[in-house]
């Protein structure tokens, strides 16, 4: 994953990254940490007989407060309008430990990882403060970010994290595209000829897989109206529910994707094209030159994205949460769901 950097002004030693042009998306982060408290304190915390009161209840409040104060603690961290902070605990009698998990969420231009980590730290420090009179040999450890989601990079999971670690009730929620039959089509003369690596198609594949879709087909083809038509018709006949193409949405003489599908499809979902251009314009005014759009062929939703991997990531972040409802309606489902 590439990390964004910012050029500092001359003479400046620090600079808070400018996120003004980034897209507002739903961001979620989950962090964890643990504290070992020894056998006596472990039993008394569970029995709520500690001198200062209910340790875990106070630590839950402290964790939430710490998450809300993150920007005050970290000078270069953006102040975020947090919409949800949850702190919960798990006990481990084998090590006389308590695990703290903090989940932070916001609709924002940058992630909430630091808020989740601050929440864990605040909760663990509160336990430390309320326990040190009973057991001074306390140890805080295993603090890490378990997962984060949102923005153009989508979902990231720590290699050591369990699938359900720290998610609470979110562990029972299915991924956005759980079980959706999908296909990826890259239209590029150079990629088809082996002269260039298909980065955009890989971005789409990863996004689909991270959100639970079943990627049944992946093809790289030249910018050809006949080849494009053959591929999407074949997949639509096979009941592939979601087809995402990349490339061929520009103004060049070989850019034929959108024009071809306008002639071939049953209908155009013009609203998705409009939001792609409007929201992408926050990144670059050249977005208004894109003919990105979406179409319905039989019962398949076809999403046509630009050929740049960066643009593909941004576009998936813009419309990703709309795709499940679109598929639901195409299947004949209720508009209000």
mmCIF file of C-alpha atoms in Angstrom:
data_model
loop_
_atom_site.group_PDB
_atom_site.id
_atom_site.type_symbol
_atom_site.label_atom_id
_atom_site.label_comp_id
_atom_site.label_asym_id
_atom_site.label_seq_id
_atom_site.Cartn_x
_atom_site.Cartn_y
_atom_site.Cartn_z
ATOM 1 C CA UNK A 1 0.000 0.000 0.000
ATOM 2 C CA UNK A 2 1.378 3.399 -0.929
ATOM 3 C CA UNK A 3 1.218 6.081 1.727
ATOM 4 C CA UNK A 4 0.452 9.670 0.811
ATOM 5 C CA UNK A 5 3.027 12.328 1.579
ATOM 6 C CA UNK A 6 2.977 16.096 1.508
ATOM 7 C CA UNK A 7 5.724 18.549 0.574
ATOM 8 C CA UNK A 8 6.516 20.745 3.588
ATOM 9 C CA UNK A 9 6.830 24.486 3.172
ATOM 10 C CA UNK A 10 10.344 25.917 3.135
ATOM 11 C CA UNK A 11 11.633 26.338 6.682
ATOM 12 C CA UNK A 12 8.829 24.286 8.233
ATOM 13 C CA UNK A 13 9.706 21.275 10.378
ATOM 14 C CA UNK A 14 6.153 19.920 10.535
ATOM 15 C CA UNK A 15 2.968 20.122 8.530
ATOM 16 C CA UNK A 16 -0.465 18.611 8.990
ATOM 17 C CA UNK A 17 -1.283 16.806 5.721
ATOM 18 C CA UNK A 18 -3.712 18.673 3.465
ATOM 19 C CA UNK A 19 -6.748 16.415 2.995
ATOM 20 C CA UNK A 20 -8.931 19.086 1.410
ATOM 21 C CA UNK A 21 -9.180 17.296 -1.943
ATOM 22 C CA UNK A 22 -9.869 13.849 -0.479
ATOM 23 C CA UNK A 23 -13.274 12.196 -0.661
ATOM 24 C CA UNK A 24 -15.460 11.898 2.439
ATOM 25 C CA UNK A 25 -16.114 8.178 3.017
ATOM 26 C CA UNK A 26 -17.259 6.031 5.913
ATOM 27 C CA UNK A 27 -14.212 5.151 8.011
ATOM 28 C CA UNK A 28 -13.957 2.446 10.661
ATOM 29 C CA UNK A 29 -10.954 1.330 12.697
ATOM 30 C CA UNK A 30 -10.542 -1.313 15.399
ATOM 31 C CA UNK A 31 -7.612 -1.372 17.834
ATOM 32 C CA UNK A 32 -6.643 -3.641 20.708
ATOM 33 C CA UNK A 33 -4.366 -3.863 23.721
ATOM 34 C CA UNK A 34 -4.102 -5.771 26.965
ATOM 35 C CA UNK A 35 -3.071 -5.294 30.574
ATOM 36 C CA UNK A 36 -1.849 -8.015 32.943
ATOM 37 C CA UNK A 37 -2.994 -7.290 36.494
ATOM 38 C CA UNK A 38 -2.072 -10.389 38.539
ATOM 39 C CA UNK A 39 -4.396 -12.912 40.220
ATOM 40 C CA UNK A 40 -5.681 -10.801 43.147
ATOM 41 C CA UNK A 41 -6.522 -7.709 41.110
ATOM 42 C CA UNK A 42 -7.969 -9.855 38.319
ATOM 43 C CA UNK A 43 -10.459 -11.458 40.707
ATOM 44 C CA UNK A 44 -11.361 -8.182 42.421
ATOM 45 C CA UNK A 45 -11.895 -6.357 39.123
ATOM 46 C CA UNK A 46 -14.266 -9.086 37.977
ATOM 47 C CA UNK A 47 -16.064 -9.094 41.335
ATOM 48 C CA UNK A 48 -16.225 -5.269 41.348
ATOM 49 C CA UNK A 49 -14.599 -5.031 44.784
ATOM 50 C CA UNK A 50 -11.751 -2.662 43.913
ATOM 51 C CA UNK A 51 -11.262 0.318 46.278
ATOM 52 C CA UNK A 52 -11.984 2.946 43.610
ATOM 53 C CA UNK A 53 -15.082 1.266 42.196
ATOM 54 C CA UNK A 54 -16.020 -0.564 38.992
ATOM 55 C CA UNK A 55 -12.725 -0.595 37.088
ATOM 56 C CA UNK A 56 -13.971 -1.790 33.696
ATOM 57 C CA UNK A 57 -16.958 0.560 33.673
ATOM 58 C CA UNK A 58 -14.713 3.550 34.322
ATOM 59 C CA UNK A 59 -12.153 2.308 31.776
ATOM 60 C CA UNK A 60 -14.880 2.104 29.126
ATOM 61 C CA UNK A 61 -15.752 5.761 29.697
ATOM 62 C CA UNK A 62 -12.061 6.737 29.765
ATOM 63 C CA UNK A 63 -11.455 4.983 26.453
ATOM 64 C CA UNK A 64 -14.319 6.799 24.761
ATOM 65 C CA UNK A 65 -13.109 10.125 26.138
ATOM 66 C CA UNK A 66 -9.537 9.452 24.985
ATOM 67 C CA UNK A 67 -10.711 8.680 21.447
ATOM 68 C CA UNK A 68 -12.608 11.979 21.345
ATOM 69 C CA UNK A 69 -9.497 13.879 22.519
ATOM 70 C CA UNK A 70 -7.069 12.358 20.005
ATOM 71 C CA UNK A 71 -6.451 15.553 18.032
ATOM 72 C CA UNK A 72 -5.608 17.371 21.290
ATOM 73 C CA UNK A 73 -3.010 14.734 22.169
ATOM 74 C CA UNK A 74 -1.385 14.320 18.735
ATOM 75 C CA UNK A 75 -0.384 17.658 17.167
ATOM 76 C CA UNK A 76 -0.576 16.586 13.508
ATOM 77 C CA UNK A 77 -3.740 14.493 13.812
ATOM 78 C CA UNK A 78 -6.822 15.961 12.108
ATOM 79 C CA UNK A 79 -9.817 16.751 14.353
ATOM 80 C CA UNK A 80 -12.553 14.366 13.199
ATOM 81 C CA UNK A 81 -16.320 14.395 13.782
ATOM 82 C CA UNK A 82 -16.543 10.959 15.375
ATOM 83 C CA UNK A 83 -19.936 9.365 14.945
ATOM 84 C CA UNK A 84 -19.335 6.258 17.039
ATOM 85 C CA UNK A 85 -16.827 5.050 19.616
ATOM 86 C CA UNK A 86 -17.238 1.715 21.375
ATOM 87 C CA UNK A 87 -14.933 0.197 23.982
ATOM 88 C CA UNK A 88 -15.299 -3.355 25.246
ATOM 89 C CA UNK A 89 -13.237 -5.837 27.235
ATOM 90 C CA UNK A 90 -12.417 -9.542 27.251
ATOM 91 C CA UNK A 91 -10.905 -11.329 30.249
ATOM 92 C CA UNK A 92 -8.181 -13.986 30.084
ATOM 93 C CA UNK A 93 -7.950 -15.958 33.321
ATOM 94 C CA UNK A 94 -4.908 -17.942 32.131
ATOM 95 C CA UNK A 95 -2.739 -14.795 32.159
ATOM 96 C CA UNK A 96 -4.818 -12.655 34.562
ATOM 97 C CA UNK A 97 -5.238 -10.136 31.757
ATOM 98 C CA UNK A 98 -7.902 -7.889 30.333
ATOM 99 C CA UNK A 99 -8.039 -7.180 26.610
ATOM 100 C CA UNK A 100 -9.423 -3.816 25.521
ATOM 101 C CA UNK A 101 -10.926 -3.246 22.071
ATOM 102 C CA UNK A 102 -11.902 0.143 20.674
ATOM 103 C CA UNK A 103 -13.930 0.667 17.498
ATOM 104 C CA UNK A 104 -14.113 4.207 16.102
ATOM 105 C CA UNK A 105 -16.188 5.341 13.125
ATOM 106 C CA UNK A 106 -16.696 8.582 11.201
ATOM 107 C CA UNK A 107 -17.653 9.923 7.808
ATOM 108 C CA UNK A 108 -14.454 11.799 7.084
ATOM 109 C CA UNK A 109 -11.652 12.529 4.630
ATOM 110 C CA UNK A 110 -9.034 10.694 6.662
ATOM 111 C CA UNK A 111 -8.960 7.559 8.770
ATOM 112 C CA UNK A 112 -9.831 6.973 12.427
ATOM 113 C CA UNK A 113 -6.931 4.648 13.275
ATOM 114 C CA UNK A 114 -5.397 7.014 15.814
ATOM 115 C CA UNK A 115 -8.748 7.527 17.512
ATOM 116 C CA UNK A 116 -9.169 3.771 17.946
ATOM 117 C CA UNK A 117 -5.613 3.423 19.272
ATOM 118 C CA UNK A 118 -6.070 6.378 21.634
ATOM 119 C CA UNK A 119 -9.271 4.786 22.915
ATOM 120 C CA UNK A 120 -7.449 1.559 23.746
ATOM 121 C CA UNK A 121 -4.616 3.435 25.445
ATOM 122 C CA UNK A 122 -7.046 5.524 27.486
ATOM 123 C CA UNK A 123 -8.950 2.453 28.632
ATOM 124 C CA UNK A 124 -5.793 0.556 29.619
ATOM 125 C CA UNK A 125 -4.299 3.537 31.444
ATOM 126 C CA UNK A 126 -7.535 3.914 33.388
ATOM 127 C CA UNK A 127 -7.328 0.261 34.466
ATOM 128 C CA UNK A 128 -3.703 0.868 35.447
ATOM 129 C CA UNK A 129 -4.647 3.920 37.521
ATOM 130 C CA UNK A 130 -7.467 2.132 39.332
ATOM 131 C CA UNK A 131 -5.431 -1.039 39.952
ATOM 132 C CA UNK A 132 -1.927 0.118 40.883
ATOM 133 C CA UNK A 133 -2.803 0.367 44.588
ATOM 134 C CA UNK A 134 -3.578 -3.351 44.684
ATOM 135 C CA UNK A 135 -0.936 -4.613 42.241
ATOM 136 C CA UNK A 136 1.982 -2.356 41.253
ATOM 137 C CA UNK A 137 3.517 -4.912 38.852
ATOM 138 C CA UNK A 138 1.169 -4.135 35.959
ATOM 139 C CA UNK A 139 2.090 -4.600 32.318
ATOM 140 C CA UNK A 140 0.470 -3.064 29.228
ATOM 141 C CA UNK A 141 1.232 -4.796 25.916
ATOM 142 C CA UNK A 142 -0.029 -6.025 22.533
ATOM 143 C CA UNK A 143 -1.334 -2.642 21.411
ATOM 144 C CA UNK A 144 -2.016 -2.604 17.693
ATOM 145 C CA UNK A 145 -4.458 -1.630 14.972
ATOM 146 C CA UNK A 146 -6.455 -4.725 14.011
ATOM 147 C CA UNK A 147 -8.237 -3.367 10.971
ATOM 148 C CA UNK A 148 -9.312 -0.239 9.187
ATOM 149 C CA UNK A 149 -11.814 0.363 6.435
ATOM 150 C CA UNK A 150 -12.732 3.297 4.215
ATOM 151 C CA UNK A 151 -11.143 5.579 1.666
ATOM 152 C CA UNK A 152 -9.665 4.497 -1.632
ATOM 153 C CA UNK A 153 -7.637 1.653 -0.083
ATOM 154 C CA UNK A 154 -10.734 -0.110 1.252
ATOM 155 C CA UNK A 155 -10.208 -2.756 3.926
ATOM 156 C CA UNK A 156 -6.884 -3.458 5.663
ATOM 157 C CA UNK A 157 -6.513 -6.233 8.253
ATOM 158 C CA UNK A 158 -3.496 -6.806 10.485
ATOM 159 C CA UNK A 159 -1.846 -10.145 9.599
ATOM 160 C CA UNK A 160 -2.174 -11.348 13.211
ATOM 161 C CA UNK A 161 -5.789 -10.304 13.651
ATOM 162 C CA UNK A 162 -8.623 -12.794 13.980
ATOM 163 C CA UNK A 163 -11.535 -12.215 11.595
ATOM 164 C CA UNK A 164 -13.811 -11.174 14.476
ATOM 165 C CA UNK A 165 -11.226 -9.587 16.777
ATOM 166 C CA UNK A 166 -12.587 -6.511 18.498
ATOM 167 C CA UNK A 167 -15.563 -6.115 16.191
ATOM 168 C CA UNK A 168 -18.280 -6.920 18.709
ATOM 169 C CA UNK A 169 -21.652 -7.067 16.934
ATOM 170 C CA UNK A 170 -19.977 -6.070 13.657
ATOM 171 C CA UNK A 171 -18.461 -9.553 13.474
ATOM 172 C CA UNK A 172 -21.917 -10.878 12.580
ATOM 173 C CA UNK A 173 -22.445 -8.417 9.739
ATOM 174 C CA UNK A 174 -21.863 -9.845 6.267
ATOM 175 C CA UNK A 175 -19.475 -8.030 3.902
ATOM 176 C CA UNK A 176 -21.138 -5.593 1.485
ATOM 177 C CA UNK A 177 -20.885 -7.939 -1.499
ATOM 178 C CA UNK A 178 -21.093 -11.274 0.295
ATOM 179 C CA UNK A 179 -21.609 -14.046 -2.270
ATOM 180 C CA UNK A 180 -22.111 -11.701 -5.242
ATOM 181 C CA UNK A 181 -20.961 -13.306 -8.506
ATOM 182 C CA UNK A 182 -18.587 -10.820 -10.126
ATOM 183 C CA UNK A 183 -16.333 -10.331 -13.138
ATOM 184 C CA UNK A 184 -13.523 -7.901 -13.928
ATOM 185 C CA UNK A 185 -12.771 -6.685 -17.451
ATOM 186 C CA UNK A 186 -9.731 -4.581 -18.303
ATOM 187 C CA UNK A 187 -9.805 -2.808 -21.661
ATOM 188 C CA UNK A 188 -6.325 -1.755 -22.726
ATOM 189 C CA UNK A 189 -4.434 -2.328 -25.955
ATOM 190 C CA UNK A 190 -1.101 -2.161 -24.135
ATOM 191 C CA UNK A 191 -2.094 -4.502 -21.296
ATOM 192 C CA UNK A 192 -3.611 -6.981 -23.758
ATOM 193 C CA UNK A 193 -0.341 -6.964 -25.732
ATOM 194 C CA UNK A 194 1.709 -7.591 -22.587
ATOM 195 C CA UNK A 195 3.425 -4.202 -22.781
ATOM 196 C CA UNK A 196 1.995 -2.957 -19.480
ATOM 197 C CA UNK A 197 0.916 -4.536 -16.198
ATOM 198 C CA UNK A 198 -2.797 -4.372 -15.427
ATOM 199 C CA UNK A 199 -2.780 -2.496 -12.120
ATOM 200 C CA UNK A 200 -6.381 -1.244 -12.351
ATOM 201 C CA UNK A 201 -7.903 -4.690 -12.756
ATOM 202 C CA UNK A 202 -5.973 -5.909 -9.719
ATOM 203 C CA UNK A 203 -7.332 -3.005 -7.648
ATOM 204 C CA UNK A 204 -10.883 -3.996 -8.615
ATOM 205 C CA UNK A 205 -10.268 -7.667 -7.837
ATOM 206 C CA UNK A 206 -8.924 -6.867 -4.383
ATOM 207 C CA UNK A 207 -11.856 -4.565 -3.638
ATOM 208 C CA UNK A 208 -14.371 -7.219 -4.665
ATOM 209 C CA UNK A 209 -12.667 -9.995 -2.705
ATOM 210 C CA UNK A 210 -12.256 -7.867 0.414
ATOM 211 C CA UNK A 211 -15.992 -7.170 0.327
ATOM 212 C CA UNK A 212 -16.984 -10.813 -0.029
ATOM 213 C CA UNK A 213 -17.680 -11.052 -3.774
ATOM 214 C CA UNK A 214 -16.883 -14.173 -5.791
ATOM 215 C CA UNK A 215 -14.649 -13.073 -8.688
ATOM 216 C CA UNK A 216 -15.500 -15.736 -11.257
ATOM 217 C CA UNK A 217 -13.984 -14.072 -14.327
ATOM 218 C CA UNK A 218 -11.065 -11.759 -15.026
ATOM 219 C CA UNK A 219 -10.044 -10.825 -18.559
ATOM 220 C CA UNK A 220 -7.683 -8.359 -20.193
ATOM 221 C CA UNK A 221 -8.802 -7.414 -23.698
ATOM 222 C CA UNK A 222 -7.887 -4.745 -26.267
ATOM 223 C CA UNK A 223 -10.058 -1.669 -26.756
ATOM 224 C CA UNK A 224 -12.462 -3.391 -29.113
ATOM 225 C CA UNK A 225 -16.221 -2.968 -29.399
ATOM 226 C CA UNK A 226 -16.763 -6.552 -30.566
ATOM 227 C CA UNK A 227 -14.580 -8.152 -27.874
ATOM 228 C CA UNK A 228 -16.187 -6.017 -25.161
ATOM 229 C CA UNK A 229 -19.679 -6.935 -26.348
ATOM 230 C CA UNK A 230 -18.850 -10.628 -26.501
ATOM 231 C CA UNK A 231 -17.476 -10.673 -22.946
ATOM 232 C CA UNK A 232 -20.286 -8.807 -21.187
ATOM 233 C CA UNK A 233 -23.056 -10.635 -23.075
ATOM 234 C CA UNK A 234 -21.497 -13.982 -22.181
ATOM 235 C CA UNK A 235 -21.204 -13.056 -18.509
ATOM 236 C CA UNK A 236 -24.727 -11.635 -18.378
ATOM 237 C CA UNK A 237 -26.056 -14.885 -19.851
ATOM 238 C CA UNK A 238 -24.164 -16.763 -17.113
ATOM 239 C CA UNK A 239 -25.981 -14.643 -14.483
ATOM 240 C CA UNK A 240 -22.880 -12.796 -13.317
ATOM 241 C CA UNK A 241 -24.417 -10.140 -11.077
ATOM 242 C CA UNK A 242 -21.697 -7.477 -11.099
ATOM 243 C CA UNK A 243 -19.306 -6.667 -13.936
ATOM 244 C CA UNK A 244 -16.721 -3.940 -13.372
ATOM 245 C CA UNK A 245 -14.680 -2.725 -16.319
ATOM 246 C CA UNK A 246 -11.675 -0.435 -16.297
ATOM 247 C CA UNK A 247 -10.465 1.616 -19.244
ATOM 248 C CA UNK A 248 -12.025 3.072 -22.358
ATOM 249 C CA UNK A 249 -14.027 5.854 -20.687
ATOM 250 C CA UNK A 250 -11.979 8.789 -21.981
ATOM 251 C CA UNK A 251 -12.015 10.943 -25.112
ATOM 252 C CA UNK A 252 -9.439 9.027 -27.149
ATOM 253 C CA UNK A 253 -10.251 7.434 -30.501
ATOM 254 C CA UNK A 254 -9.831 3.941 -28.978
ATOM 255 C CA UNK A 255 -12.016 4.656 -25.925
ATOM 256 C CA UNK A 256 -15.128 2.668 -26.838
ATOM 257 C CA UNK A 257 -16.384 1.187 -23.561
ATOM 258 C CA UNK A 258 -19.220 3.525 -22.667
ATOM 259 C CA UNK A 259 -20.454 4.070 -26.233
ATOM 260 C CA UNK A 260 -20.554 0.309 -26.827
ATOM 261 C CA UNK A 261 -22.532 -0.408 -23.683
ATOM 262 C CA UNK A 262 -25.009 2.383 -24.380
ATOM 263 C CA UNK A 263 -25.962 0.528 -27.562
ATOM 264 C CA UNK A 264 -25.895 -2.912 -25.961
ATOM 265 C CA UNK A 265 -27.439 -2.520 -22.504
ATOM 266 C CA UNK A 266 -31.088 -2.556 -21.501
ATOM 267 C CA UNK A 267 -30.706 0.730 -19.636
ATOM 268 C CA UNK A 268 -28.121 3.162 -18.299
ATOM 269 C CA UNK A 269 -27.798 3.943 -14.594
ATOM 270 C CA UNK A 270 -26.814 7.537 -15.260
ATOM 271 C CA UNK A 271 -26.852 8.559 -11.598
ATOM 272 C CA UNK A 272 -23.762 6.494 -10.860
ATOM 273 C CA UNK A 273 -21.880 8.219 -13.661
ATOM 274 C CA UNK A 274 -22.976 11.597 -12.356
ATOM 275 C CA UNK A 275 -21.800 10.946 -8.802
ATOM 276 C CA UNK A 276 -18.509 9.513 -10.070
ATOM 277 C CA UNK A 277 -17.742 12.683 -12.016
ATOM 278 C CA UNK A 278 -19.012 15.061 -9.356
ATOM 279 C CA UNK A 279 -17.160 13.452 -6.452
ATOM 280 C CA UNK A 280 -14.001 12.719 -8.484
ATOM 281 C CA UNK A 281 -13.791 16.400 -9.371
ATOM 282 C CA UNK A 282 -12.637 16.939 -5.786
ATOM 283 C CA UNK A 283 -9.456 15.097 -6.799
ATOM 284 C CA UNK A 284 -9.051 16.537 -10.318
ATOM 285 C CA UNK A 285 -11.063 18.722 -12.682
ATOM 286 C CA UNK A 286 -10.183 16.275 -15.455
ATOM 287 C CA UNK A 287 -12.877 14.022 -13.969
ATOM 288 C CA UNK A 288 -15.422 16.019 -15.975
ATOM 289 C CA UNK A 289 -13.839 14.634 -19.160
ATOM 290 C CA UNK A 290 -14.593 11.051 -18.109
ATOM 291 C CA UNK A 291 -17.546 9.144 -19.550
ATOM 292 C CA UNK A 292 -17.639 6.675 -16.652
ATOM 293 C CA UNK A 293 -21.104 5.270 -16.103
ATOM 294 C CA UNK A 294 -23.106 2.146 -15.232
ATOM 295 C CA UNK A 295 -25.507 -0.056 -17.167
ATOM 296 C CA UNK A 296 -27.918 -2.941 -16.733
ATOM 297 C CA UNK A 297 -27.727 -5.860 -19.164
ATOM 298 C CA UNK A 298 -30.274 -8.578 -18.397
ATOM 299 C CA UNK A 299 -29.880 -8.809 -14.595
ATOM 300 C CA UNK A 300 -26.220 -7.764 -14.513
ATOM 301 C CA UNK A 301 -24.957 -4.414 -13.258
ATOM 302 C CA UNK A 302 -22.011 -3.177 -15.332
ATOM 303 C CA UNK A 303 -19.868 -0.453 -13.781
ATOM 304 C CA UNK A 304 -17.486 1.304 -16.194
ATOM 305 C CA UNK A 305 -14.501 2.921 -14.493
ATOM 306 C CA UNK A 306 -11.461 4.832 -15.817
ATOM 307 C CA UNK A 307 -8.184 3.078 -16.599
ATOM 308 C CA UNK A 308 -6.002 4.624 -13.889
ATOM 309 C CA UNK A 309 -5.507 2.497 -10.735
ATOM 310 C CA UNK A 310 -5.651 5.642 -8.599
ATOM 311 C CA UNK A 311 -8.934 6.708 -10.218
ATOM 312 C CA UNK A 312 -10.344 3.190 -9.868
ATOM 313 C CA UNK A 313 -9.637 3.210 -6.127
ATOM 314 C CA UNK A 314 -11.252 6.615 -5.734
ATOM 315 C CA UNK A 315 -14.320 5.604 -7.768
ATOM 316 C CA UNK A 316 -14.858 2.406 -5.796
ATOM 317 C CA UNK A 317 -14.706 4.458 -2.617
ATOM 318 C CA UNK A 318 -17.362 6.788 -4.024
ATOM 319 C CA UNK A 319 -19.956 4.242 -5.190
ATOM 320 C CA UNK A 320 -18.971 1.107 -3.271
ATOM 321 C CA UNK A 321 -21.742 1.440 -0.698
ATOM 322 C CA UNK A 322 -24.367 2.015 -3.424
ATOM 323 C CA UNK A 323 -23.661 -1.204 -5.316
ATOM 324 C CA UNK A 324 -25.365 -3.620 -2.863
ATOM 325 C CA UNK A 325 -28.643 -1.696 -2.989
ATOM 326 C CA UNK A 326 -28.454 -1.404 -6.782
ATOM 327 C CA UNK A 327 -28.037 -5.178 -7.057
ATOM 328 C CA UNK A 328 -30.915 -5.695 -4.626
ATOM 329 C CA UNK A 329 -33.260 -3.561 -6.741
ATOM 330 C CA UNK A 330 -32.126 -5.176 -10.018
ATOM 331 C CA UNK A 331 -33.103 -8.545 -8.521
ATOM 332 C CA UNK A 332 -36.592 -7.140 -7.921
ATOM 333 C CA UNK A 333 -36.113 -6.116 -4.301
ATOM 334 C CA UNK A 334 -37.791 -3.300 -2.401
ATOM 335 C CA UNK A 335 -36.458 0.214 -3.126
ATOM 336 C CA UNK A 336 -36.735 1.101 0.537
ATOM 337 C CA UNK A 337 -34.336 -1.533 1.854
#
